[in-house]
GROMACS .gro file of C-alpha atoms in nm:
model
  225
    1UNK     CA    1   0.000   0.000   0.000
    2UNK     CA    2   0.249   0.246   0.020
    3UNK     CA    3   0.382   0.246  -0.313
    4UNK     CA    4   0.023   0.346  -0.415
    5UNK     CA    5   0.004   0.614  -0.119
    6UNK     CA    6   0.329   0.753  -0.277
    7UNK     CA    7   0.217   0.729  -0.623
    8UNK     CA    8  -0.126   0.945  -0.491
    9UNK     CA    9   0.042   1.206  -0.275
   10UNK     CA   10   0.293   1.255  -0.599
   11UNK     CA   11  -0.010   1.362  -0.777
   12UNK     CA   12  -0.168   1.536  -0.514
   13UNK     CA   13   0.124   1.745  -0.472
   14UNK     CA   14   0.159   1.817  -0.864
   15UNK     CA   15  -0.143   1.997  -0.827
   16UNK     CA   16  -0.374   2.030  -1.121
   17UNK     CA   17  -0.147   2.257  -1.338
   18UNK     CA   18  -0.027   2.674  -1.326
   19UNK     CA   19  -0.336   2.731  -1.600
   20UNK     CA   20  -0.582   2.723  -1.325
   21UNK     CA   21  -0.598   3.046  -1.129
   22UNK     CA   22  -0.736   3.074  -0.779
   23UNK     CA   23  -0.656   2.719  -0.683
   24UNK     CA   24  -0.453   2.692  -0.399
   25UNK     CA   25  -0.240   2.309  -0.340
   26UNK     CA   26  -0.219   2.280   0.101
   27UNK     CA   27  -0.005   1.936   0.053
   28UNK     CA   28   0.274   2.132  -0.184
   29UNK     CA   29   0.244   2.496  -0.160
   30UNK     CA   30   0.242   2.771   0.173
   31UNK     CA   31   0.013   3.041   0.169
   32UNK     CA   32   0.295   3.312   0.290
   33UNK     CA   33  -0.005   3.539   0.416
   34UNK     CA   34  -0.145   3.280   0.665
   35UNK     CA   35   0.059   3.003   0.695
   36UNK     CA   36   0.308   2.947   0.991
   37UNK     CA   37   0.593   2.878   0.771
   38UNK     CA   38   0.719   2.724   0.447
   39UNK     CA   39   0.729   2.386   0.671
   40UNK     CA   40   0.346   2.443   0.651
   41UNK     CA   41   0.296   2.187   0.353
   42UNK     CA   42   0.528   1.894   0.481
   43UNK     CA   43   0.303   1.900   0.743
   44UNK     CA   44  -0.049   1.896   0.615
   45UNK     CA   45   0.147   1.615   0.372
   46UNK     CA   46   0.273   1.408   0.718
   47UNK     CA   47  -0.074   1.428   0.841
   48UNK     CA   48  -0.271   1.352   0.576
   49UNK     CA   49  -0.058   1.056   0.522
   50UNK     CA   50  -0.077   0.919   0.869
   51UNK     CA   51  -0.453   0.953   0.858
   52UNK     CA   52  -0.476   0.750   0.537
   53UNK     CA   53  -0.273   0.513   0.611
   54UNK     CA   54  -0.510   0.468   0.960
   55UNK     CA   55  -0.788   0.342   0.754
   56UNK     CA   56  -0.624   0.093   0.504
   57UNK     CA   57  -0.800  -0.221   0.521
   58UNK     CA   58  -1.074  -0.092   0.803
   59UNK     CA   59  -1.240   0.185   0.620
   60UNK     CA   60  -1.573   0.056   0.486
   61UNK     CA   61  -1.731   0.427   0.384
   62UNK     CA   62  -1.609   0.688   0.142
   63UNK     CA   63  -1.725   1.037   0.222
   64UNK     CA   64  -1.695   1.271  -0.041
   65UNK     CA   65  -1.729   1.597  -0.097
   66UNK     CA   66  -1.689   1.883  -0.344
   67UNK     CA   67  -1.395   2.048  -0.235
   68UNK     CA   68  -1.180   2.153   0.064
   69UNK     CA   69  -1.253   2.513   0.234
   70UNK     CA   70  -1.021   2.746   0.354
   71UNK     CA   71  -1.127   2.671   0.718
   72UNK     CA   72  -1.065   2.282   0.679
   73UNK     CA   73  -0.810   2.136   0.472
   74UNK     CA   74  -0.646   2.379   0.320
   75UNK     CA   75  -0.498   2.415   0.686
   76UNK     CA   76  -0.524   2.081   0.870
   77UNK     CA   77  -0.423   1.880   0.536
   78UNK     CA   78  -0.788   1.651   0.603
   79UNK     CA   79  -1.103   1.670   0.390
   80UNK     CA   80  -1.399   1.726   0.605
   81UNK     CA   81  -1.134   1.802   0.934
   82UNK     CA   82  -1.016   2.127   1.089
   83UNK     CA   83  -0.707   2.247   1.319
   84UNK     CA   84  -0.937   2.303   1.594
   85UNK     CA   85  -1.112   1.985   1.607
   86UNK     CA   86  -0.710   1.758   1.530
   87UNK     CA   87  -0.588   1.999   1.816
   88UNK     CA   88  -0.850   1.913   2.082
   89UNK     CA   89  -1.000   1.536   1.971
   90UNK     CA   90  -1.063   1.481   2.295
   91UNK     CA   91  -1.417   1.633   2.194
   92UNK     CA   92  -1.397   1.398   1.956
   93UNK     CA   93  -1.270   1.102   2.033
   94UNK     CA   94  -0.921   1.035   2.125
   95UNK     CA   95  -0.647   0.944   1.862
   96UNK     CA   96  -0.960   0.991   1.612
   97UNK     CA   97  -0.770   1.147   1.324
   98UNK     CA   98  -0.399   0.919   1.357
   99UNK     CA   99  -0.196   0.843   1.607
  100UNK     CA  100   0.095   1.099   1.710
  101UNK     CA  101   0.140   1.475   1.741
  102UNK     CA  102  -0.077   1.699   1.556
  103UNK     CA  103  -0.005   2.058   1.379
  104UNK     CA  104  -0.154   2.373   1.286
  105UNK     CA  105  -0.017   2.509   0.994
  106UNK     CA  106  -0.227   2.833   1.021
  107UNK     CA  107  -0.072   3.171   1.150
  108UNK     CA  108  -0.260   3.349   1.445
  109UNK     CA  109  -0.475   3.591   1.224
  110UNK     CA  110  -0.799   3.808   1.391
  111UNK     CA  111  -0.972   3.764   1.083
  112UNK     CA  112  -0.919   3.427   1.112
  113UNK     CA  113  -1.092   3.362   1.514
  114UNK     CA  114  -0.790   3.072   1.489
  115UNK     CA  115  -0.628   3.116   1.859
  116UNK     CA  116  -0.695   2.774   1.907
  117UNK     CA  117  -0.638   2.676   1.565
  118UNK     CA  118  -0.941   2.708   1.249
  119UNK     CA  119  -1.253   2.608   1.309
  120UNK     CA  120  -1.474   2.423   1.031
  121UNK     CA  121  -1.839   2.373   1.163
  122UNK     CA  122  -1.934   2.126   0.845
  123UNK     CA  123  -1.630   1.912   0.983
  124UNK     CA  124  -1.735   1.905   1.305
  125UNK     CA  125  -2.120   1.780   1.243
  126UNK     CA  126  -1.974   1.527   1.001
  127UNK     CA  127  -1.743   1.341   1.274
  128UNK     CA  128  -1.993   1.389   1.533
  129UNK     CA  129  -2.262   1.199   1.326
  130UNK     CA  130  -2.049   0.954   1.204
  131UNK     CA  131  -1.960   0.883   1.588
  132UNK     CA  132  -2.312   0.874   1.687
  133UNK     CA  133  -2.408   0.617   1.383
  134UNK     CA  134  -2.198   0.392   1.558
  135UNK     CA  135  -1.851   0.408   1.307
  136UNK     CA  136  -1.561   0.390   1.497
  137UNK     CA  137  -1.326   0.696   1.286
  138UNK     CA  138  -1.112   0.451   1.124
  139UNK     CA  139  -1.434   0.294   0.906
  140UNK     CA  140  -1.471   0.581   0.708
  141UNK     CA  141  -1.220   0.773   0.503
  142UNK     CA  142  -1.348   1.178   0.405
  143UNK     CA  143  -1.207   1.292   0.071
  144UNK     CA  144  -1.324   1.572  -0.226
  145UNK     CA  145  -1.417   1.525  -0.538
  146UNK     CA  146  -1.194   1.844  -0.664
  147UNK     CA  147  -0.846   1.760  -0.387
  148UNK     CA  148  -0.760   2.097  -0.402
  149UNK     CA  149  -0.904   2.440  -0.233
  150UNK     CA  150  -1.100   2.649  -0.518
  151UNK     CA  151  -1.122   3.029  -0.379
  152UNK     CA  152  -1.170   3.312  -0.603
  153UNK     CA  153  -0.864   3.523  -0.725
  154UNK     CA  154  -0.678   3.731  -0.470
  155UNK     CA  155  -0.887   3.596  -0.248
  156UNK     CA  156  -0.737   3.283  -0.037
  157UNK     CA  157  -0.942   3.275   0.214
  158UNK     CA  158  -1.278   3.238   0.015
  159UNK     CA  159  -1.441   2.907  -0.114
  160UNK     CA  160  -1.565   2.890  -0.488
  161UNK     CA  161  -1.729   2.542  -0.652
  162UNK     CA  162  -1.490   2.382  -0.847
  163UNK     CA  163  -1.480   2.440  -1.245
  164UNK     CA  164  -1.536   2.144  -1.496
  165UNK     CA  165  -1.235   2.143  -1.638
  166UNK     CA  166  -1.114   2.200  -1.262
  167UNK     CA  167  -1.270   1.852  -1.206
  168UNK     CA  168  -1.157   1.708  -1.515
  169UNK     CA  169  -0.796   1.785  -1.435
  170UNK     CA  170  -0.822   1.619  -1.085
  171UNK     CA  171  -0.993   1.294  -1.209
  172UNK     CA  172  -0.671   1.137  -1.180
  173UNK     CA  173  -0.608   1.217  -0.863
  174UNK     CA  174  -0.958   1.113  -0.726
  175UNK     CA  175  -0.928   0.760  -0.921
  176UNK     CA  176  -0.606   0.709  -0.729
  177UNK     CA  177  -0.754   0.751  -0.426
  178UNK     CA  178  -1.002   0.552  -0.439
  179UNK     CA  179  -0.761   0.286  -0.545
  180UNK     CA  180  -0.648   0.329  -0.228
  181UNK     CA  181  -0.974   0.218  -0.067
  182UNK     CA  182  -1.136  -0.018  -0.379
  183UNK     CA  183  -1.391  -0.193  -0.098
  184UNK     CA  184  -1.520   0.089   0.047
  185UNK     CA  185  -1.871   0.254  -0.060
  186UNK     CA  186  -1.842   0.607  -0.169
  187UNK     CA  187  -2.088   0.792  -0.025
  188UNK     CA  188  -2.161   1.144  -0.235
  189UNK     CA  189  -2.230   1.437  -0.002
  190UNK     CA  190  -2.457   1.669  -0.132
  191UNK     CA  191  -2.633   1.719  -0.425
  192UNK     CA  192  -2.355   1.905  -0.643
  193UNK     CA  193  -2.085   1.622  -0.543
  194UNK     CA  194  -2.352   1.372  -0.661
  195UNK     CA  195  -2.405   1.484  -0.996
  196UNK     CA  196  -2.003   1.565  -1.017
  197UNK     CA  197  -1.978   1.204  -0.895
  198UNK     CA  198  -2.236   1.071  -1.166
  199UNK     CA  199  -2.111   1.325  -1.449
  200UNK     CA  200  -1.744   1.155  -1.403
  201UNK     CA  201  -1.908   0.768  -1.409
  202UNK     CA  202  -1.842   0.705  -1.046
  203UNK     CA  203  -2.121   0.547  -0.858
  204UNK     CA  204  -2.208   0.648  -0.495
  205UNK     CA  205  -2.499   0.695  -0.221
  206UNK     CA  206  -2.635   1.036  -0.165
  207UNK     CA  207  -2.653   1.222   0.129
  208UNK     CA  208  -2.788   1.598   0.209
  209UNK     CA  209  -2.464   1.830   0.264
  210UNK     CA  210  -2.477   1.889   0.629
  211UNK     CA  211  -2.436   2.287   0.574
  212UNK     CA  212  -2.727   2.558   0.507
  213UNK     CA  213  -2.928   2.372   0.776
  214UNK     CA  214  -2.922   2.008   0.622
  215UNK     CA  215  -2.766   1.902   0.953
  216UNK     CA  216  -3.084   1.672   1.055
  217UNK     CA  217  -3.110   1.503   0.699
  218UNK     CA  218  -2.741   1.427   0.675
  219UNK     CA  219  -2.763   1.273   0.996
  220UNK     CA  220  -3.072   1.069   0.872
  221UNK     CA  221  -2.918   0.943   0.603
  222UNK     CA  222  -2.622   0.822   0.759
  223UNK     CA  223  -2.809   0.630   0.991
  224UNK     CA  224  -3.002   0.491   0.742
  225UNK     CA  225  -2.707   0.364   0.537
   0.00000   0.00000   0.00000
């Protein structure tokens, strides 16, 4: 398995080529504005590593997404995770994300409210319900269908939906991770992941996004799957 992880964080760190403006790569480059450091992406690289290779062989559900947002992976290195919730999983539960020391990547910043590292409220409701369906964390693996954070020009700290040729170029990368889990079942969250999902000829159950107030029907359905 970890010639394959190597092969899938090569592409994820490739990125999805310069001709695509306002997309931002947390696993290869540092957002000099925000980030702590240029060590910033060799550690949202470490972690998302160790949490991947956590799940081989026990995951058994694919969550994914559309894309990251600034408050969740582009600084924690996790789909569907944040800084705040890696840096006290106690709330969680414990060693929920990997095993080791966890990071923040993200500098201090009022704008921000990151003292205690960025919060991402979607992230939160999706571990929380996943925990109350009865999954211990390791069963289910989050990923996006687009791998990298979409935000509009100039503006890093913004979230944008993925173009399709956006989603076209990161095919590849998608594909490879689900390589990486080939027993699992993919589980589409959202409507707009769905039909991205569908659109690209990749079969999965759909769930209501857990944002906007579709808190109680994403809960529903993953209780009833």
């Amino acid at each position: 398995m970890d010639g394959q992880l190597d092969a899938f964080m090569a592409l994820l760190a490739r990125g999805p080529g310069p001709e695509f403006e306002g997309v931002f790569n947390p696993w290869a480059a540092q957002d000099e504005a925000h980030d702590i450091g240029p060590q910033a992406p060799l550690i949202r690289r470490d972690q998302l590593m160790r949490y991947l290779r956590a799940r081989f062989f026990r995951a058994r559900i694919a969550l994914i997404a559309e894309a990251p947002s600034y408050a969740g992976a582009k600084f924690c290195g996790i789909a569907m995770c944040c800084e705040r919730m890696m840096l006290s999983e106690g709330a969680v539960q414990d060693s929920a994300f990997f095993e080791g020391p966890k990071s923040r990547t993200s500098l201090v910043t009022p704008g921000l409210s990151n003292q205690d590292g960025v919060l991402e409220r979607t992230a939160s409701i999706v571990w929380k319900t996943m925990s109350h369906a009865g999954f211990h964390p390791y069963e289910f693996v989050n990923w996006n269908a687009f791998a990298w954070h979409p935000h509009e020009i100039g503006k890093p700290l913004t979230n944008r939906t993925p173009t399709r040729a956006e989603l076209e170029a990161g095919l590849p990368v998608l594909r490879a991770f689900l390589a990486l889990f080939p027993k699992v079942k993919v589980v589409a969250v959202g409507q707009v992941c769905q039909r991205t999902l569908s659109s690209l000829g990749i079969a999965a159950y759909p769930v209501r996004h857990p944002s906007y107030g579709g808190a109680p029907e994403f809960r529903d359905g993953m209780m009833a799957l």
